[in-house]
Amino acid sequence: MTGGGIVESFVVPVHPHTVLAPEQNDGWGKLRQAYDDAAQIIKDSKADLLIIYSTTWPSIIDHQLISDPNPEWVMVDHDFHELGSIHYSLNIDAQFAAMWNNENHARGLQSRCVNYRGFPIDVGSVVALTLLNPDNKIPAVIVSSNVYADRSETTVLAKACKELVRKTGRRAVAITAMSLSNRMFTEHINPEDDRIHSLKDDEWNRKILEFLEAGRLEDVGQLSRTIQQQIRVQKVVNFKPMWWLSAMNDNRNNLTGKVLAYEAIHGAGCAVVNLNPAQSGFGNKEYDEDDVEVYSGERGVLDTTKPAEIESSEGPALWDPTEAEGSVNTKSAPKPVGAYPHARKVGDLIYLSGVGPRQPKTNEIPGGPIHDSDGNALDYDIRAQTQAVIDNIARILEEAGSSINNVLDVTSFLIDMDRDFQGYNEVWAETLGKVGPTRTTLAIRALPTPIAVEMKVIASI
Amino acid sequence: MAQGEIVAGCLAPHPPHLVYAENPEQNEPVAEGGWEQLRWGYERLRESLKGVDYDAIVILSPHWQTYVGTHFLGLENFQSLSVDPVFPNLFRYHYDMNVDIELAKQIHDKADEAGLAVRMMTNPDFRVDYGTITTGHMFRPEWDKPLVVISSNRSRAYYSVEVMQEMMIELGRVTREAILESGKKVVVLASNSLSHRHFTTESEIPEDMSKEHITSHAMHLWDMRIIDYMKSGQCQRIIDEMPEFTEQAIAETDGGAFTWLLSTLEVPDYPAILHGYGTIIGTGNAIVEWPVYQHKEA
Ligand SMILES: [Fe+2]
């Protein structure tokens, strides 16, 4: 394969029985055999990367990615501790994890890398990697399942990953560690008494497997919310792994599916399913959901500003402000587009670099940019831009121990004097006009970012 | 043998941020303080119990989540490194704790007799959850009293708050019985927050207190309502409203610890002492003491 891609996908169960006690129950043994068969398929595929999306690793803040190159510890299940312990020493592709993290950020997703000695790798990931990668030859990455993430975030997470697989030319296997029906017996049972908890759970599980056997992965993705309602106990995370897996497979319905085993573990529906990208069946699908590439939902509840647009996704590169004697720099002002500080103090005076309306951190332009990334003109609000410039000036001055009331002299630059002078002047009158600095307003051809106004300020301390 | 007693019961929440902010030598990350309202609350709680003598601490933590019954730590000592899976940047704590296995077994046996599904946890590789450790540390940083650690059965997830309450009231009753029969003096701790809607973003400096507040007004109102009931000795109303509170405030009472605590104290009708309230990453947390020692029957 040129350009890299997903060479196989798997659904695998999470409970430790397949590793620690396959001999105690016929079904557990069959799941173990299926796990071993899956390991062989992976070996034969010449895969060079295993990607695990684990439902037993819930996260609250962001999606998390393991980036410890060799996490080692002993895993004991919270419920099934009497089965014993699993020692793990995993081979993680930390570089891929770091790149995936960056790609997530570039697509508006919050995510972070986790690299701490002793971090408790979740049971699903430990079981899956122990059995699918027994000699640890193939490097892996593991991503958490975010408690609050819905389909669009989960899809973007997959697309970020898939894009990276393509760019880096990897032969990757996408794996979801998950149960189908997840209701377990709430009492201790003898291994020989294990079965699917209820007939309803069993029927739904078989329906899901029928779809997967027919390669209709996207259909299962679209049924996810119904499945959650029907056969999923409200544990920590909802039934979202199929969203991820489907997006990893281009939301297709014509994969080649094979159910390697379906059995109960302590009542829960557990299956090993192989999905190969080779086309089979009709594959007609009705993709009725937003096919999102970038996440733009609201996750930022700490600030009232909108969530991060992609920093410097277009336009000039952003720089960290430079440091020199008397320089004043703040995280509450937008990053410079060159090697200069936000401001510089000399004696009782403070000189500000040209200040535009871009927002700190998000780089967003209040009132909208003046043109899109292709250069097509856009309608924008000069009043909102002017106000944002003045707010940025105030923040820089406050960082310097001064204030907007100490502004002495302003040079303003407008890219369209005819269109914008009036709006700009109105905002000025309500703000700096009341402070009373001297002012010069110039029309210029362009500014380095798609903004319409910038101000150069001198103030006293 | 003298009859045992519960000398005090406390609501003692466990966000790892509190340990992080304290900078104890056991924890790897270093903080510039933060969440002082709650840390001072814990200080007042410790001060309040200074003169009270007890032999063991019984904790129910929502972060040892078991779906198959209720479990009890069943070995004498546990030591390892606990890394919080959600906030690993804040909590990497080297713990060394002793367990009162005898008392644990007594509660276990009573619960078993009462028909609850129970199990002793005797795998030496088991890692104690960060909720237990945080509450344990904040309540008594000396770690010089043996603990009984009870898992949080997720019956709320499987059935409903009502079923969870029935089970936890029963577990509380047998916990109390076992303690009385043990001849020991015990403090019981419920390790849970109140309203439990988190922020989904973390500020650049986690302990930046300018970013800390409750996630919504509705959460605040619920927390204050529950606190008023505690302060005015109306715990039966808490039990009665638990289904609504748990659902609407997404409260961490879903883990059963709070109901269990109130049951061990026979649903107190005397005022509790509020030692502190504050938010942690948007969730509401109260540190509350029921000073049973002040209300002994003559
Ligand atoms: Fe918690």
PDB file of C-alpha atoms in Angstrom, chain A residues 100-240:
ATOM      1  CA  TRP A 100      -1.711  12.711  16.716  1.00  0.00           C
ATOM      2  CA  ASN A 101      -2.027  15.115  19.614  1.00  0.00           C
ATOM      3  CA  ASN A 102      -0.849  17.980  17.392  1.00  0.00           C
ATOM      4  CA  GLU A 103      -3.179  16.962  14.596  1.00  0.00           C
ATOM      5  CA  ASN A 104      -6.080  16.942  17.085  1.00  0.00           C
ATOM      6  CA  HIS A 105      -5.237  20.471  18.167  1.00  0.00           C
ATOM      7  CA  ALA A 106      -5.031  21.592  14.571  1.00  0.00           C
ATOM      8  CA  ARG A 107      -8.591  20.317  14.161  1.00  0.00           C
ATOM      9  CA  GLY A 108      -9.962  22.135  17.186  1.00  0.00           C
ATOM     10  CA  LEU A 109      -9.988  19.073  19.460  1.00  0.00           C
ATOM     11  CA  GLN A 110      -8.672  19.167  22.955  1.00  0.00           C
ATOM     12  CA  SER A 111      -6.258  16.368  23.596  1.00  0.00           C
ATOM     13  CA  ARG A 112      -3.141  15.709  25.564  1.00  0.00           C
ATOM     14  CA  CYS A 113      -0.314  13.245  25.845  1.00  0.00           C
ATOM     15  CA  VAL A 114       0.185  11.278  29.032  1.00  0.00           C
ATOM     16  CA  ASN A 115       3.656  10.193  29.966  1.00  0.00           C
ATOM     17  CA  TYR A 116       3.969   9.459  33.665  1.00  0.00           C
ATOM     18  CA  ARG A 117       5.643   6.497  35.261  1.00  0.00           C
ATOM     19  CA  GLY A 118       3.027   4.273  36.800  1.00  0.00           C
ATOM     20  CA  PHE A 119       0.092   5.678  34.849  1.00  0.00           C
ATOM     21  CA  PRO A 120      -2.594   2.991  35.144  1.00  0.00           C
ATOM     22  CA  ILE A 121      -3.129   1.692  31.618  1.00  0.00           C
ATOM     23  CA  ASP A 122      -6.767   0.591  31.490  1.00  0.00           C
ATOM     24  CA  VAL A 123      -7.841  -3.029  31.531  1.00  0.00           C
ATOM     25  CA  GLY A 124      -9.183  -3.026  27.952  1.00  0.00           C
ATOM     26  CA  SER A 125      -5.933  -1.751  26.478  1.00  0.00           C
ATOM     27  CA  VAL A 126      -3.810  -4.084  28.576  1.00  0.00           C
ATOM     28  CA  VAL A 127      -5.874  -7.132  27.613  1.00  0.00           C
ATOM     29  CA  ALA A 128      -5.971  -6.169  23.931  1.00  0.00           C
ATOM     30  CA  LEU A 129      -2.255  -5.472  23.615  1.00  0.00           C
ATOM     31  CA  THR A 130      -1.265  -8.487  25.692  1.00  0.00           C
ATOM     32  CA  LEU A 131      -3.143 -10.801  23.353  1.00  0.00           C
ATOM     33  CA  LEU A 132      -2.928  -9.030  19.981  1.00  0.00           C
ATOM     34  CA  ASN A 133       0.725  -8.120  20.250  1.00  0.00           C
ATOM     35  CA  PRO A 134       2.151 -10.976  22.321  1.00  0.00           C
ATOM     36  CA  ASP A 135       5.800 -10.404  21.470  1.00  0.00           C
ATOM     37  CA  ASN A 136       5.395  -6.611  21.628  1.00  0.00           C
ATOM     38  CA  LYS A 137       6.904  -6.257  18.157  1.00  0.00           C
ATOM     39  CA  ILE A 138       4.397  -3.796  16.757  1.00  0.00           C
ATOM     40  CA  PRO A 139       4.328  -0.335  18.334  1.00  0.00           C
ATOM     41  CA  ALA A 140       0.959   0.838  19.576  1.00  0.00           C
ATOM     42  CA  VAL A 141      -0.907   4.002  20.475  1.00  0.00           C
ATOM     43  CA  ILE A 142      -3.789   4.169  22.950  1.00  0.00           C
ATOM     44  CA  VAL A 143      -6.456   6.856  23.103  1.00  0.00           C
ATOM     45  CA  SER A 144      -9.037   7.385  25.839  1.00  0.00           C
ATOM     46  CA  SER A 145     -12.781   7.671  25.405  1.00  0.00           C
ATOM     47  CA  ASN A 146     -13.914  11.135  26.439  1.00  0.00           C
ATOM     48  CA  VAL A 147     -16.946  11.114  28.710  1.00  0.00           C
ATOM     49  CA  TYR A 148     -18.483  14.232  27.181  1.00  0.00           C
ATOM     50  CA  ALA A 149     -17.506  13.700  23.539  1.00  0.00           C
ATOM     51  CA  ASP A 150     -20.281  13.171  21.051  1.00  0.00           C
ATOM     52  CA  ARG A 151     -20.134  11.922  17.483  1.00  0.00           C
ATOM     53  CA  SER A 152     -18.528  14.941  15.858  1.00  0.00           C
ATOM     54  CA  GLU A 153     -15.605  15.011  18.290  1.00  0.00           C
ATOM     55  CA  THR A 154     -15.121  11.278  18.053  1.00  0.00           C
ATOM     56  CA  THR A 155     -15.174  11.473  14.259  1.00  0.00           C
ATOM     57  CA  VAL A 156     -12.645  14.292  14.169  1.00  0.00           C
ATOM     58  CA  LEU A 157     -10.433  12.315  16.552  1.00  0.00           C
ATOM     59  CA  ALA A 158     -10.443   9.433  14.075  1.00  0.00           C
ATOM     60  CA  LYS A 159      -9.885  11.649  11.058  1.00  0.00           C
ATOM     61  CA  ALA A 160      -6.900  13.309  12.690  1.00  0.00           C
ATOM     62  CA  CYS A 161      -5.439   9.865  13.299  1.00  0.00           C
ATOM     63  CA  LYS A 162      -6.241   8.514   9.867  1.00  0.00           C
ATOM     64  CA  GLU A 163      -4.726  11.526   8.167  1.00  0.00           C
ATOM     65  CA  LEU A 164      -1.539  10.958  10.123  1.00  0.00           C
ATOM     66  CA  VAL A 165      -1.477   7.277   9.222  1.00  0.00           C
ATOM     67  CA  ARG A 166      -1.693   8.321   5.588  1.00  0.00           C
ATOM     68  CA  LYS A 167       0.966  11.011   5.856  1.00  0.00           C
ATOM     69  CA  THR A 168       3.411   8.788   7.684  1.00  0.00           C
ATOM     70  CA  GLY A 169       2.804   5.834   5.381  1.00  0.00           C
ATOM     71  CA  ARG A 170       1.963   3.479   8.223  1.00  0.00           C
ATOM     72  CA  ARG A 171       0.161   0.157   7.904  1.00  0.00           C
ATOM     73  CA  ALA A 172      -2.159   0.555  10.835  1.00  0.00           C
ATOM     74  CA  VAL A 173      -4.665  -1.651  12.640  1.00  0.00           C
ATOM     75  CA  ALA A 174      -7.614   0.137  14.272  1.00  0.00           C
ATOM     76  CA  ILE A 175      -8.878  -1.589  17.401  1.00  0.00           C
ATOM     77  CA  THR A 176     -11.801  -0.776  19.684  1.00  0.00           C
ATOM     78  CA  ALA A 177     -11.612  -2.375  23.124  1.00  0.00           C
ATOM     79  CA  MET A 178     -15.258  -2.641  24.142  1.00  0.00           C
ATOM     80  CA  SER A 179     -18.195  -4.766  25.166  1.00  0.00           C
ATOM     81  CA  LEU A 180     -21.368  -5.015  23.112  1.00  0.00           C
ATOM     82  CA  SER A 181     -24.087  -5.298  25.763  1.00  0.00           C
ATOM     83  CA  ASN A 182     -22.281  -4.315  28.946  1.00  0.00           C
ATOM     84  CA  ARG A 183     -24.632  -5.508  31.654  1.00  0.00           C
ATOM     85  CA  MET A 184     -22.810  -7.913  33.910  1.00  0.00           C
ATOM     86  CA  PHE A 185     -24.221 -10.104  36.610  1.00  0.00           C
ATOM     87  CA  THR A 186     -24.183  -8.037  39.768  1.00  0.00           C
ATOM     88  CA  GLU A 187     -23.357 -11.076  41.854  1.00  0.00           C
ATOM     89  CA  HIS A 188     -20.480 -13.474  41.820  1.00  0.00           C
ATOM     90  CA  ILE A 189     -21.145 -16.464  39.578  1.00  0.00           C
ATOM     91  CA  ASN A 190     -19.426 -19.731  38.929  1.00  0.00           C
ATOM     92  CA  PRO A 191     -17.571 -19.673  35.625  1.00  0.00           C
ATOM     93  CA  GLU A 192     -19.651 -22.546  34.233  1.00  0.00           C
ATOM     94  CA  ASP A 193     -22.832 -20.507  34.783  1.00  0.00           C
ATOM     95  CA  ASP A 194     -21.750 -17.615  32.574  1.00  0.00           C
ATOM     96  CA  ARG A 195     -24.136 -16.541  29.828  1.00  0.00           C
ATOM     97  CA  ILE A 196     -25.360 -13.326  28.197  1.00  0.00           C
ATOM     98  CA  HIS A 197     -27.267 -11.454  30.874  1.00  0.00           C
ATOM     99  CA  SER A 198     -30.627 -11.358  29.105  1.00  0.00           C
ATOM    100  CA  LEU A 199     -32.327 -12.491  25.938  1.00  0.00           C
ATOM    101  CA  LYS A 200     -32.784  -8.881  24.885  1.00  0.00           C
ATOM    102  CA  ASP A 201     -29.066  -8.193  25.228  1.00  0.00           C
ATOM    103  CA  ASP A 202     -28.325 -11.343  23.260  1.00  0.00           C
ATOM    104  CA  GLU A 203     -30.686 -10.401  20.441  1.00  0.00           C
ATOM    105  CA  TRP A 204     -29.224  -6.943  20.103  1.00  0.00           C
ATOM    106  CA  ASN A 205     -25.682  -8.289  20.189  1.00  0.00           C
ATOM    107  CA  ARG A 206     -26.513 -10.698  17.383  1.00  0.00           C
ATOM    108  CA  LYS A 207     -28.065  -7.891  15.360  1.00  0.00           C
ATOM    109  CA  ILE A 208     -24.918  -5.791  15.751  1.00  0.00           C
ATOM    110  CA  LEU A 209     -22.761  -8.754  14.755  1.00  0.00           C
ATOM    111  CA  GLU A 210     -24.957  -9.444  11.735  1.00  0.00           C
ATOM    112  CA  PHE A 211     -24.273  -5.912  10.530  1.00  0.00           C
ATOM    113  CA  LEU A 212     -20.545  -6.227  11.197  1.00  0.00           C
ATOM    114  CA  GLU A 213     -20.335  -9.622   9.503  1.00  0.00           C
ATOM    115  CA  ALA A 214     -21.859  -7.917   6.449  1.00  0.00           C
ATOM    116  CA  GLY A 215     -19.222  -5.172   6.658  1.00  0.00           C
ATOM    117  CA  ARG A 216     -21.856  -2.562   7.480  1.00  0.00           C
ATOM    118  CA  LEU A 217     -19.800  -0.685  10.043  1.00  0.00           C
ATOM    119  CA  GLU A 218     -21.270   2.750   9.392  1.00  0.00           C
ATOM    120  CA  ASP A 219     -24.762   1.380   9.961  1.00  0.00           C
ATOM    121  CA  VAL A 220     -23.675   0.280  13.427  1.00  0.00           C
ATOM    122  CA  GLY A 221     -22.184   3.746  13.941  1.00  0.00           C
ATOM    123  CA  GLN A 222     -25.555   5.271  13.139  1.00  0.00           C
ATOM    124  CA  LEU A 223     -27.284   2.832  15.495  1.00  0.00           C
ATOM    125  CA  SER A 224     -24.923   3.672  18.346  1.00  0.00           C
ATOM    126  CA  ARG A 225     -27.298   5.886  20.273  1.00  0.00           C
ATOM    127  CA  THR A 226     -30.073   3.319  20.016  1.00  0.00           C
ATOM    128  CA  ILE A 227     -27.720   0.555  21.097  1.00  0.00           C
ATOM    129  CA  GLN A 228     -26.699   2.680  24.070  1.00  0.00           C
ATOM    130  CA  GLN A 229     -30.334   3.007  25.112  1.00  0.00           C
ATOM    131  CA  GLN A 230     -31.194  -0.610  24.534  1.00  0.00           C
ATOM    132  CA  ILE A 231     -28.384  -2.718  25.922  1.00  0.00           C
ATOM    133  CA  ARG A 232     -25.953  -0.482  27.682  1.00  0.00           C
ATOM    134  CA  VAL A 233     -25.888   0.198  31.371  1.00  0.00           C
ATOM    135  CA  GLN A 234     -24.998   3.836  32.058  1.00  0.00           C
ATOM    136  CA  LYS A 235     -21.450   3.275  33.118  1.00  0.00           C
ATOM    137  CA  VAL A 236     -18.908   5.962  32.561  1.00  0.00           C
ATOM    138  CA  VAL A 237     -18.855   6.335  28.802  1.00  0.00           C
ATOM    139  CA  ASN A 238     -21.527   5.806  26.185  1.00  0.00           C
ATOM    140  CA  PHE A 239     -21.409   3.464  23.233  1.00  0.00           C
ATOM    141  CA  LYS A 240     -19.216   5.531  20.960  1.00  0.00           C
TER     142      LYS A 240
END
